Amino acid sequence: MWTLNTNTPTKQPLFRQIISLIEQAIENGQLQAGDRLPSERELSQLLKVNRSTVVHALNNLTDRGVLIRKIGSGSFINHQKWGLQSQPLINWQSPPSVLSQKNDSYALKANQLRKEAQITHKPLLDLSNGDLPADLLPALSLHKLSWQELLHHEQGEEASHLGLHSLRKAVKDYLAKSLKLSVDDDQILITSGTQQAIFLITQGLLKPGDAIGIESPSYFYSLPLFQATGLRIYAIPTDAEGITLEGLEKLINQKNIKMIFLNPVFQNPTGRVMSQTRKQELLTYCYHKQIPIIEDDAYSALPFQKNIDTSPIKKLDKQQQVIYLGSLSKYLGKNIRAGWMIAPKPIINKLAEIRQQLDAGLSVLPQLLAEHYLINHATTHQQYLQHTLYERARQLTTWLTEHYSDQLYFSPPPGGYHLYAKCLQQKPADLNNLLESFLQQGLIVMRGSEFGDSPYCLRLSYGHFNVASNLKR
């Protein structure tokens, strides 16, 4: 982590590069609220710069409130960091998301490659894209529906604040059939997707300053809404079976964790599946500690083998301590936002009321499309996705093995969308050369730093992989 990229030309002075390094580590979860930085002497040795340069950078961050410096103890990430912006001045021409990319040469090159592909129509394999590609979308068609009928649905009683009753029934039947998960109608809240569900949870069940635990790595770290709503994020270590109980216990003993967020089946980005034993152990432990679990289940319908246990933690939940989030965006595409939340009735009603107060209601059309999909297409389409994604994952692993086995370590994904690889040579120059090799072939990946992990890890979303494009043979 403590490495300046000296291989890429930059006009930034060294102290500014150190500031950017620390800010980016905070943004992607590598540095947490309350973490202690190495000493000034240690940082100067790690970064290979003068100590005065380190002091200049730390003074800047301290003046802006990003760091707290304690005499005799060192420099710490401010516990109030959720109220801070990494950029101290408003710049309408360059919002924070743009400013954070200014010194990221790979992100700039990837964006340029996307623009060129749009203009020249050259083949582009954007494996950083976690959405379903257009050629895998289902062919949905509703019976002829007039504008007046849509308005009737919007204004009618069935357009409940919980979502269309017919869609809630379709979700109930779908969960019972596919996951053997039994729920009541009044435990289902229709959402516009997982991000709306998480937003409602942060607004209704948490408050600014609350500490939450998130498995590491996780796509949750790429969502800005946690810090935007004033929450403190703490990483929970994982192994091949998911969250480790030892890591969770250590964190809970140190911090007052209010809630944990996880994605146990075909986890994003690692593709791991939490074992049944670990699910039960986690559920039991969190029950004794009275810590709710938010379970995001976006990929469980996409196993590549029948013997993989894709059952959710919610299925084991006897004490109503798990809030279960489902979504169809990974099956219907990013433009049809439809999902659901399963929780105890009082929570469902509370969050539905908050949504009404925020005037963040639901459009009827996506709900009707989601209902049509669940009733008429889900089974056959998901079987098609399982087969096609498996084949594309196989092609990707074969290609990587043939051409990059001396640079990357990975395991064949068991299902879902993503392959997670680790660089064997963990030096900036080696990583830059690997990424440059990908870009020259029109291939873009996501780095682990986007998920609170090492930049020497890479996520490749194989749904967009096509071995027939201009790749190494």
Short mmCIF file of C-alpha atoms in Angstrom, two decimals:
data_model
loop_
_atom_site.label_atom_id
_atom_site.label_comp_id
_atom_site.label_asym_id
_atom_site.label_seq_id
_atom_site.Cartn_x
_atom_site.Cartn_y
_atom_site.Cartn_z
CA MET A 1 0.00 0.00 0.00
CA TRP A 2 2.76 2.43 0.93
CA THR A 3 4.19 2.77 -2.56
CA LEU A 4 4.34 5.83 -4.79
CA ASN A 5 3.98 5.10 -8.50
CA THR A 6 7.17 6.66 -9.78
CA ASN A 7 6.91 4.94 -13.17
CA THR A 8 4.15 7.25 -14.40
CA PRO A 9 5.12 10.86 -15.19
CA THR A 10 3.23 13.40 -13.06
CA LYS A 11 3.47 17.11 -12.41
CA GLN A 12 2.29 16.66 -8.83
CA PRO A 13 4.84 17.43 -6.10
CA LEU A 14 5.71 14.49 -3.88
CA PHE A 15 3.81 15.73 -0.84
CA ARG A 16 0.63 15.95 -2.97
CA GLN A 17 1.17 12.38 -4.17
CA ILE A 18 1.41 11.25 -0.53
CA ILE A 19 -1.83 13.08 0.28
CA SER A 20 -3.57 11.39 -2.67
CA LEU A 21 -2.20 8.00 -1.59
CA ILE A 22 -3.66 8.34 1.92
CA GLU A 23 -6.98 9.76 0.69
CA GLN A 24 -7.43 6.92 -1.80
CA ALA A 25 -6.63 4.36 0.90
CA ILE A 26 -9.39 5.90 3.06
CA GLU A 27 -11.87 5.95 0.17
CA ASN A 28 -11.34 2.29 -0.77
CA GLY A 29 -11.36 1.01 2.82
CA GLN A 30 -7.66 0.14 3.20
CA LEU A 31 -7.47 2.74 5.98
CA GLN A 32 -10.32 2.79 8.50
CA ALA A 33 -11.49 5.40 11.00
CA GLY A 34 -9.16 5.31 13.99
CA ASP A 35 -6.32 3.50 12.19
CA ARG A 36 -2.80 4.62 13.10
CA LEU A 37 -0.43 5.56 10.30
CA PRO A 38 3.21 4.51 10.32
CA SER A 39 5.50 7.05 11.98
CA GLU A 40 6.99 9.90 9.98
CA ARG A 41 10.34 8.12 9.88
CA GLU A 42 8.72 4.83 8.78
CA LEU A 43 6.70 6.57 6.07
CA SER A 44 9.77 8.33 4.70
CA GLN A 45 11.53 4.97 4.47
CA LEU A 46 8.54 3.16 2.96
CA LEU A 47 7.88 5.88 0.39
CA LYS A 48 11.56 6.63 -0.22
CA VAL A 49 11.14 10.38 0.29
CA ASN A 50 12.54 12.94 2.70
CA ARG A 51 10.97 13.08 6.13
CA SER A 52 10.16 16.78 5.60
CA THR A 53 8.03 15.81 2.60
CA VAL A 54 6.05 13.36 4.75
CA VAL A 55 5.60 16.01 7.47
CA HIS A 56 4.31 18.50 4.88
CA ALA A 57 1.70 15.97 3.65
CA LEU A 58 0.58 14.95 7.15
CA ASN A 59 0.28 18.61 8.22
CA ASN A 60 -2.00 19.29 5.24
CA LEU A 61 -4.24 16.32 6.09
CA THR A 62 -4.30 17.31 9.76
CA ASP A 63 -5.24 20.91 8.98
CA ARG A 64 -8.18 19.62 6.91
CA GLY A 65 -9.31 17.25 9.66
CA VAL A 66 -8.57 14.03 7.79
CA LEU A 67 -5.96 13.07 10.38
CA ILE A 68 -5.68 13.54 14.13
CA ARG A 69 -2.11 13.83 15.41
CA LYS A 70 -1.45 12.93 19.03
CA ILE A 71 1.85 13.89 20.60
CA GLY A 72 3.76 10.78 21.53
CA SER A 73 1.22 8.48 19.85
CA GLY A 74 1.30 9.31 16.14
CA SER A 75 -1.17 10.17 13.38
CA PHE A 76 -4.64 8.57 13.21
CA ILE A 77 -7.49 8.59 10.70
CA ASN A 78 -10.12 10.92 12.12
CA HIS A 79 -13.13 9.07 13.58
CA GLN A 80 -15.22 11.90 12.13
CA LYS A 81 -13.89 11.26 8.62
CA TRP A 82 -17.36 10.60 7.23
CA GLY A 83 -18.05 14.32 7.35
CA LEU A 84 -14.95 15.18 5.32
CA GLN A 85 -14.30 15.64 1.66
CA SER A 86 -10.98 14.68 0.20
CA GLN A 87 -11.03 17.96 -1.75
CA PRO A 88 -11.23 21.05 0.51
CA LEU A 89 -12.62 23.41 -2.17
CA ILE A 90 -15.72 23.19 -4.33
CA ASN A 91 -14.88 22.71 -7.99
CA TRP A 92 -17.99 22.40 -10.13
CA GLN A 93 -15.96 21.67 -13.26
CA SER A 94 -14.16 18.74 -11.60
CA PRO A 95 -16.38 16.95 -9.06
CA PRO A 96 -14.72 14.58 -6.51
CA SER A 97 -15.15 11.48 -8.68
CA VAL A 98 -13.23 13.18 -11.48
CA LEU A 99 -10.59 14.62 -9.17
CA SER A 100 -9.89 11.19 -7.70
CA GLN A 101 -9.03 9.88 -11.19
CA LYS A 102 -6.63 12.67 -12.16
CA ASN A 103 -3.56 10.73 -11.06
CA ASP A 104 -4.89 7.28 -11.90
CA SER A 105 -3.23 6.65 -15.24
CA TYR A 106 -4.92 3.26 -15.68
CA ALA A 107 -8.42 4.69 -15.15
CA LEU A 108 -7.68 7.49 -17.62
CA LYS A 109 -6.39 5.06 -20.24
CA ALA A 110 -9.38 2.74 -19.75
CA ASN A 111 -11.82 5.63 -20.19
CA GLN A 112 -9.98 6.74 -23.32
CA LEU A 113 -10.17 3.21 -24.69
CA ARG A 114 -13.94 3.15 -24.11
CA LYS A 115 -14.35 6.46 -25.96
CA GLU A 116 -12.26 5.25 -28.90
CA ALA A 117 -14.27 2.02 -29.10
CA GLN A 118 -17.50 4.00 -29.32
CA ILE A 119 -16.15 6.09 -32.18
CA THR A 120 -14.22 3.46 -34.16
CA HIS A 121 -16.31 0.40 -33.23
CA LYS A 122 -13.14 -1.53 -32.45
CA PRO A 123 -13.62 -4.68 -30.33
CA LEU A 124 -13.60 -3.88 -26.62
CA LEU A 125 -13.72 -6.40 -23.80
CA ASP A 126 -14.76 -4.31 -20.82
CA LEU A 127 -14.48 -6.95 -18.10
CA SER A 128 -14.76 -4.19 -15.50
CA ASN A 129 -18.44 -3.99 -16.42
CA GLY A 130 -20.46 -5.99 -13.90
CA ASP A 131 -23.76 -5.63 -15.76
CA LEU A 132 -25.38 -8.28 -17.94
CA PRO A 133 -24.32 -7.85 -21.61
CA ALA A 134 -27.06 -7.05 -24.10
CA ASP A 135 -26.79 -10.39 -25.90
CA LEU A 136 -27.79 -12.24 -22.72
CA LEU A 137 -30.88 -10.18 -21.89
CA PRO A 138 -34.26 -11.97 -22.02
CA ALA A 139 -36.76 -11.07 -24.72
CA LEU A 140 -39.56 -9.62 -22.61
CA SER A 141 -42.85 -8.49 -24.09
CA LEU A 142 -45.95 -7.50 -22.19
CA HIS A 143 -49.43 -7.81 -23.66
CA LYS A 144 -50.60 -4.56 -25.19
CA LEU A 145 -50.80 -2.07 -22.36
CA SER A 146 -52.28 1.38 -22.94
CA TRP A 147 -51.05 4.53 -21.25
CA GLN A 148 -54.37 4.76 -19.44
CA GLU A 149 -53.87 1.25 -18.04
CA LEU A 150 -50.40 2.19 -16.78
CA LEU A 151 -51.84 5.27 -15.08
CA HIS A 152 -54.53 3.10 -13.54
CA HIS A 153 -51.85 0.82 -12.10
CA GLU A 154 -49.90 3.83 -10.82
CA GLN A 155 -52.91 5.39 -9.10
CA GLY A 156 -54.84 2.30 -8.13
CA GLU A 157 -54.92 0.64 -4.76
CA GLU A 158 -52.68 -2.17 -5.96
CA ALA A 159 -49.84 0.37 -6.34
CA SER A 160 -49.21 -0.14 -2.65
CA HIS A 161 -46.40 1.65 -0.84
CA LEU A 162 -44.94 -1.87 -0.50
CA GLY A 163 -45.01 -2.40 -4.29
CA LEU A 164 -47.55 -4.04 -6.59
CA HIS A 165 -49.34 -6.82 -4.77
CA SER A 166 -49.16 -9.07 -7.84
CA LEU A 167 -45.37 -8.64 -7.98
CA ARG A 168 -44.99 -9.36 -4.26
CA LYS A 169 -46.93 -12.57 -4.78
CA ALA A 170 -44.70 -13.47 -7.75
CA VAL A 171 -41.60 -12.85 -5.59
CA LYS A 172 -43.07 -14.98 -2.81
CA ASP A 173 -43.73 -17.85 -5.23
CA TYR A 174 -40.31 -17.46 -6.88
CA LEU A 175 -38.45 -17.63 -3.54
CA ALA A 176 -40.48 -20.65 -2.45
CA LYS A 177 -39.77 -22.48 -5.70
CA SER A 178 -36.12 -21.56 -6.30
CA LEU A 179 -34.76 -21.32 -2.76
CA LYS A 180 -37.38 -23.14 -0.67
CA LEU A 181 -37.66 -19.89 1.28
CA SER A 182 -41.07 -19.25 2.81
CA VAL A 183 -42.10 -15.63 3.48
CA ASP A 184 -45.36 -13.76 4.05
CA ASP A 185 -46.67 -11.09 1.70
CA ASP A 186 -46.32 -8.36 4.32
CA GLN A 187 -42.62 -9.22 4.79
CA ILE A 188 -41.84 -8.21 1.19
CA LEU A 189 -40.96 -4.66 0.14
CA ILE A 190 -40.46 -4.13 -3.59
CA THR A 191 -37.46 -1.87 -4.32
CA SER A 192 -35.80 -0.38 -7.36
CA GLY A 193 -32.79 -2.57 -6.62
CA THR A 194 -30.22 -3.35 -3.97
CA GLN A 195 -28.84 0.18 -3.74
CA GLN A 196 -32.26 1.63 -2.90
CA ALA A 197 -32.73 -1.09 -0.29
CA ILE A 198 -29.35 -0.28 1.30
CA PHE A 199 -30.12 3.43 1.20
CA LEU A 200 -33.41 2.87 3.03
CA ILE A 201 -31.62 0.77 5.65
CA THR A 202 -29.04 3.49 6.24
CA GLN A 203 -31.81 6.07 6.59
CA GLY A 204 -34.17 4.09 8.79
CA LEU A 205 -32.12 1.63 10.85
CA LEU A 206 -28.78 3.41 11.26
CA LYS A 207 -27.64 6.90 12.16
CA PRO A 208 -24.55 9.00 11.37
CA GLY A 209 -21.54 7.77 13.32
CA ASP A 210 -22.74 4.17 13.59
CA ALA A 211 -20.13 1.53 12.84
CA ILE A 212 -20.89 -1.22 10.35
CA GLY A 213 -18.89 -4.29 9.36
CA ILE A 214 -18.36 -5.21 5.72
CA GLU A 215 -16.61 -8.32 4.47
CA SER A 216 -13.30 -7.60 2.81
CA PRO A 217 -13.00 -7.45 -0.11
CA SER A 218 -16.48 -6.41 -1.20
CA TYR A 219 -18.23 -4.38 -3.85
CA PHE A 220 -19.89 -2.52 -0.96
CA TYR A 221 -16.68 -0.47 -0.69
CA SER A 222 -17.32 0.93 -4.16
CA LEU A 223 -20.69 2.36 -3.08
CA PRO A 224 -20.45 6.00 -1.93
CA LEU A 225 -23.71 5.94 0.01
CA PHE A 226 -22.24 4.51 3.25
CA GLN A 227 -19.90 7.41 3.92
CA ALA A 228 -22.38 9.83 2.36
CA THR A 229 -24.83 8.87 5.12
CA GLY A 230 -22.21 9.27 7.87
CA LEU A 231 -21.43 5.64 8.68
CA ARG A 232 -18.07 4.28 9.79
CA ILE A 233 -17.00 1.27 7.75
CA TYR A 234 -14.85 -1.51 9.21
CA ALA A 235 -13.47 -4.45 7.27
CA ILE A 236 -14.17 -8.04 8.33
CA PRO A 237 -11.49 -10.54 7.23
CA THR A 238 -12.53 -13.42 5.00
CA ASP A 239 -11.15 -16.78 3.94
CA ALA A 240 -12.22 -19.34 1.34
CA GLU A 241 -15.51 -19.92 3.23
CA GLY A 242 -16.44 -16.28 3.76
CA ILE A 243 -16.31 -14.05 6.83
CA THR A 244 -14.09 -15.51 9.55
CA LEU A 245 -15.63 -15.74 13.00
CA GLU A 246 -12.28 -14.89 14.57
CA GLY A 247 -12.02 -11.70 12.52
CA LEU A 248 -15.61 -10.72 13.27
CA GLU A 249 -15.19 -11.35 16.99
CA LYS A 250 -12.00 -9.29 17.10
CA LEU A 251 -13.73 -6.40 15.34
CA ILE A 252 -16.79 -6.53 17.60
CA ASN A 253 -14.56 -6.52 20.69
CA GLN A 254 -12.90 -3.34 19.40
CA LYS A 255 -15.82 -1.48 17.83
CA ASN A 256 -19.51 -1.09 18.57
CA ILE A 257 -20.70 -2.75 15.35
CA LYS A 258 -24.38 -2.07 14.69
CA MET A 259 -24.86 -4.17 11.58
CA ILE A 260 -22.93 -6.30 9.09
CA PHE A 261 -23.32 -6.39 5.31
CA LEU A 262 -22.38 -9.40 3.23
CA ASN A 263 -22.87 -11.18 -0.09
CA PRO A 264 -22.41 -14.89 0.76
CA VAL A 265 -23.21 -16.62 -2.55
CA PHE A 266 -20.90 -16.00 -5.54
CA GLN A 267 -19.56 -13.00 -3.71
CA ASN A 268 -18.65 -9.85 -5.59
CA PRO A 269 -15.73 -9.65 -6.36
CA THR A 270 -14.23 -12.99 -5.24
CA GLY A 271 -16.95 -15.38 -6.48
CA ARG A 272 -16.74 -17.32 -3.20
CA VAL A 273 -19.63 -19.25 -1.70
CA MET A 274 -19.97 -19.23 2.07
CA SER A 275 -20.15 -22.76 3.46
CA GLN A 276 -23.30 -23.98 5.18
CA THR A 277 -21.36 -24.47 8.40
CA ARG A 278 -20.03 -20.91 8.31
CA LYS A 279 -23.51 -19.53 7.60
CA GLN A 280 -24.91 -21.23 10.69
CA GLU A 281 -21.95 -20.24 12.87
CA LEU A 282 -22.24 -16.63 11.73
CA LEU A 283 -25.98 -16.56 12.33
CA THR A 284 -25.61 -18.02 15.83
CA TYR A 285 -22.79 -15.67 16.79
CA CYS A 286 -24.60 -12.55 15.54
CA TYR A 287 -27.77 -13.64 17.36
CA HIS A 288 -25.91 -13.83 20.67
CA LYS A 289 -24.33 -10.43 19.98
CA GLN A 290 -27.67 -8.99 18.75
CA ILE A 291 -26.17 -7.79 15.47
CA PRO A 292 -28.46 -7.73 12.41
CA ILE A 293 -27.21 -9.16 9.12
CA ILE A 294 -27.90 -7.56 5.74
CA GLU A 295 -27.67 -10.30 3.11
CA ASP A 296 -27.31 -9.30 -0.54
CA ASP A 297 -28.23 -12.24 -2.77
CA ALA A 298 -27.78 -11.14 -6.38
CA TYR A 299 -26.19 -14.21 -7.96
CA SER A 300 -27.53 -17.37 -6.30
CA ALA A 301 -29.51 -18.40 -9.40
CA LEU A 302 -26.27 -18.78 -11.38
CA PRO A 303 -24.40 -21.90 -10.15
CA PHE A 304 -22.24 -23.77 -12.65
CA GLN A 305 -22.72 -27.11 -10.88
CA LYS A 306 -25.82 -28.62 -9.28
CA ASN A 307 -24.03 -29.63 -6.07
CA ILE A 308 -23.17 -26.05 -5.06
CA ASP A 309 -25.12 -24.90 -2.01
CA THR A 310 -26.65 -21.57 -3.00
CA SER A 311 -29.14 -21.35 -0.14
CA PRO A 312 -29.19 -17.96 1.58
CA ILE A 313 -28.46 -17.31 5.24
CA LYS A 314 -32.06 -16.08 5.45
CA LYS A 315 -33.23 -19.66 5.01
CA LEU A 316 -31.59 -20.54 8.35
CA ASP A 317 -32.93 -17.44 10.09
CA LYS A 318 -35.34 -18.49 12.86
CA GLN A 319 -35.02 -15.30 14.92
CA GLN A 320 -35.79 -12.70 12.22
CA GLN A 321 -32.31 -11.18 12.41
CA VAL A 322 -31.49 -11.22 8.67
CA ILE A 323 -32.68 -8.63 6.18
CA TYR A 324 -32.55 -10.32 2.79
CA LEU A 325 -32.05 -8.31 -0.40
CA GLY A 326 -32.83 -9.69 -3.85
CA SER A 327 -32.49 -8.05 -7.25
CA LEU A 328 -33.29 -8.75 -10.88
CA SER A 329 -30.79 -6.28 -12.36
CA LYS A 330 -28.30 -9.12 -12.91
CA TYR A 331 -30.94 -10.96 -14.96
CA LEU A 332 -32.93 -8.18 -16.64
CA GLY A 333 -30.11 -5.67 -17.14
CA LYS A 334 -29.25 -2.39 -15.46
CA ASN A 335 -32.11 -0.44 -17.04
CA ILE A 336 -34.91 -2.44 -15.42
CA ARG A 337 -34.48 -1.67 -11.75
CA ALA A 338 -36.49 -4.10 -9.68
CA GLY A 339 -35.71 -5.98 -6.49
CA TRP A 340 -37.05 -6.81 -3.06
CA MET A 341 -36.32 -6.73 0.62
CA ILE A 342 -37.44 -9.48 3.01
CA ALA A 343 -37.65 -8.40 6.66
CA PRO A 344 -40.00 -8.44 9.67
CA LYS A 345 -43.25 -6.57 9.03
CA PRO A 346 -42.47 -3.58 11.35
CA ILE A 347 -39.19 -2.93 9.51
CA ILE A 348 -40.84 -3.26 6.11
CA ASN A 349 -43.53 -0.74 7.06
CA LYS A 350 -41.00 1.68 8.56
CA LEU A 351 -38.74 1.67 5.50
CA ALA A 352 -41.71 1.92 3.13
CA GLU A 353 -42.88 4.98 5.05
CA ILE A 354 -39.41 6.54 4.80
CA ARG A 355 -39.42 5.97 1.06
CA GLN A 356 -42.79 7.72 0.76
CA GLN A 357 -41.51 10.66 2.79
CA LEU A 358 -38.49 10.93 0.49
CA ASP A 359 -40.80 10.76 -2.55
CA ALA A 360 -38.66 7.90 -3.84
CA GLY A 361 -41.50 5.73 -5.03
CA LEU A 362 -41.55 3.00 -7.64
CA SER A 363 -42.49 3.12 -11.29
CA VAL A 364 -45.13 0.58 -12.25
CA LEU A 365 -43.62 -0.48 -15.60
CA PRO A 366 -40.44 -2.10 -14.17
CA GLN A 367 -42.61 -3.89 -11.63
CA LEU A 368 -44.88 -5.29 -14.35
CA LEU A 369 -41.82 -6.42 -16.35
CA ALA A 370 -40.30 -8.03 -13.25
CA GLU A 371 -43.56 -9.85 -12.51
CA HIS A 372 -43.77 -11.07 -16.12
CA TYR A 373 -40.18 -12.31 -15.95
CA LEU A 374 -40.60 -14.17 -12.66
CA ILE A 375 -43.77 -15.91 -13.79
CA ASN A 376 -42.93 -16.69 -17.41
CA HIS A 377 -39.16 -16.53 -18.03
CA ALA A 378 -37.07 -16.88 -14.87
CA THR A 379 -36.51 -20.65 -14.92
CA THR A 380 -35.55 -21.04 -18.59
CA HIS A 381 -33.61 -17.79 -18.81
CA GLN A 382 -31.56 -18.50 -15.68
CA GLN A 383 -30.72 -21.96 -17.01
CA TYR A 384 -29.55 -20.30 -20.23
CA LEU A 385 -27.42 -17.84 -18.23
CA GLN A 386 -25.88 -20.66 -16.20
CA HIS A 387 -24.79 -22.45 -19.38
CA THR A 388 -23.59 -19.34 -21.25
CA LEU A 389 -21.75 -17.77 -18.33
CA TYR A 390 -20.08 -21.09 -17.54
CA GLU A 391 -18.83 -21.32 -21.12
CA ARG A 392 -17.52 -17.74 -21.10
CA ALA A 393 -15.85 -18.30 -17.72
CA ARG A 394 -14.22 -21.46 -19.12
CA GLN A 395 -12.94 -19.57 -22.16
CA LEU A 396 -11.54 -16.80 -19.98
CA THR A 397 -9.75 -19.16 -17.59
CA THR A 398 -8.31 -21.08 -20.55
CA TRP A 399 -7.03 -17.87 -22.16
CA LEU A 400 -5.54 -16.57 -18.91
CA THR A 401 -3.87 -19.91 -18.22
CA GLU A 402 -2.33 -20.01 -21.70
CA HIS A 403 -0.97 -16.47 -21.65
CA TYR A 404 -0.71 -15.21 -18.05
CA SER A 405 -0.17 -18.24 -15.81
CA ASP A 406 3.25 -16.85 -14.83
CA GLN A 407 1.68 -13.56 -13.73
CA LEU A 408 -1.72 -14.42 -12.25
CA TYR A 409 -3.14 -16.93 -9.78
CA PHE A 410 -6.85 -17.75 -9.84
CA SER A 411 -9.36 -20.55 -9.42
CA PRO A 412 -12.18 -21.35 -11.87
CA PRO A 413 -15.31 -19.54 -10.65
CA PRO A 414 -18.11 -21.77 -9.29
CA GLY A 415 -20.86 -19.47 -10.59
CA GLY A 416 -22.04 -15.89 -10.68
CA TYR A 417 -20.40 -13.15 -12.73
CA HIS A 418 -16.81 -12.72 -11.60
CA LEU A 419 -13.33 -14.24 -11.64
CA TYR A 420 -10.90 -12.87 -9.04
CA ALA A 421 -7.19 -13.14 -9.76
CA LYS A 422 -4.08 -12.27 -7.74
CA CYS A 423 -0.84 -11.00 -9.24
CA LEU A 424 2.12 -13.27 -8.52
CA GLN A 425 4.57 -10.38 -8.77
CA GLN A 426 3.44 -7.62 -6.44
CA LYS A 427 5.50 -4.70 -7.67
CA PRO A 428 4.07 -1.53 -9.26
CA ALA A 429 6.09 -1.97 -12.46
CA ASP A 430 4.86 -5.55 -12.93
CA LEU A 431 1.24 -4.52 -12.32
CA ASN A 432 1.54 -1.62 -14.75
CA ASN A 433 2.99 -3.90 -17.42
CA LEU A 434 0.18 -6.43 -16.94
CA LEU A 435 -2.54 -3.80 -17.12
CA GLU A 436 -0.88 -2.23 -20.16
CA SER A 437 -0.80 -5.62 -21.86
CA PHE A 438 -4.55 -5.97 -21.27
CA LEU A 439 -5.28 -2.46 -22.57
CA GLN A 440 -3.30 -3.04 -25.75
CA GLN A 441 -5.64 -5.95 -26.48
CA GLY A 442 -8.75 -3.91 -25.74
CA LEU A 443 -9.38 -5.57 -22.36
CA ILE A 444 -10.31 -3.62 -19.21
CA VAL A 445 -10.43 -5.04 -15.68
CA MET A 446 -11.27 -3.80 -12.17
CA ARG A 447 -8.48 -3.57 -9.60
CA GLY A 448 -8.85 -4.89 -6.08
CA SER A 449 -8.43 -1.42 -4.57
CA GLU A 450 -11.97 -0.67 -5.80
CA PHE A 451 -13.20 -3.31 -3.33
CA GLY A 452 -11.04 -2.45 -0.33
CA ASP A 453 -8.40 -5.01 -1.34
CA SER A 454 -4.88 -4.91 -2.72
CA PRO A 455 -4.42 -3.29 -6.15
CA TYR A 456 -2.57 -6.50 -7.05
CA CYS A 457 -5.92 -8.31 -7.21
CA LEU A 458 -8.06 -8.07 -10.34
CA ARG A 459 -11.76 -8.71 -10.98
CA LEU A 460 -12.75 -9.90 -14.45
CA SER A 461 -16.47 -10.09 -15.26
CA TYR A 462 -16.56 -12.89 -17.83
CA GLY A 463 -20.06 -12.20 -19.15
CA HIS A 464 -18.39 -9.69 -21.48
CA PHE A 465 -15.57 -12.02 -22.56
CA ASN A 466 -15.35 -13.08 -26.20
CA VAL A 467 -12.39 -15.21 -27.18
CA ALA A 468 -12.97 -14.34 -30.85
CA SER A 469 -11.86 -10.72 -30.33
CA ASN A 470 -8.33 -9.39 -30.93
CA LEU A 471 -6.62 -11.23 -28.08
CA LYS A 472 -3.34 -13.07 -27.80
CA ARG A 473 -3.54 -16.48 -29.45
#
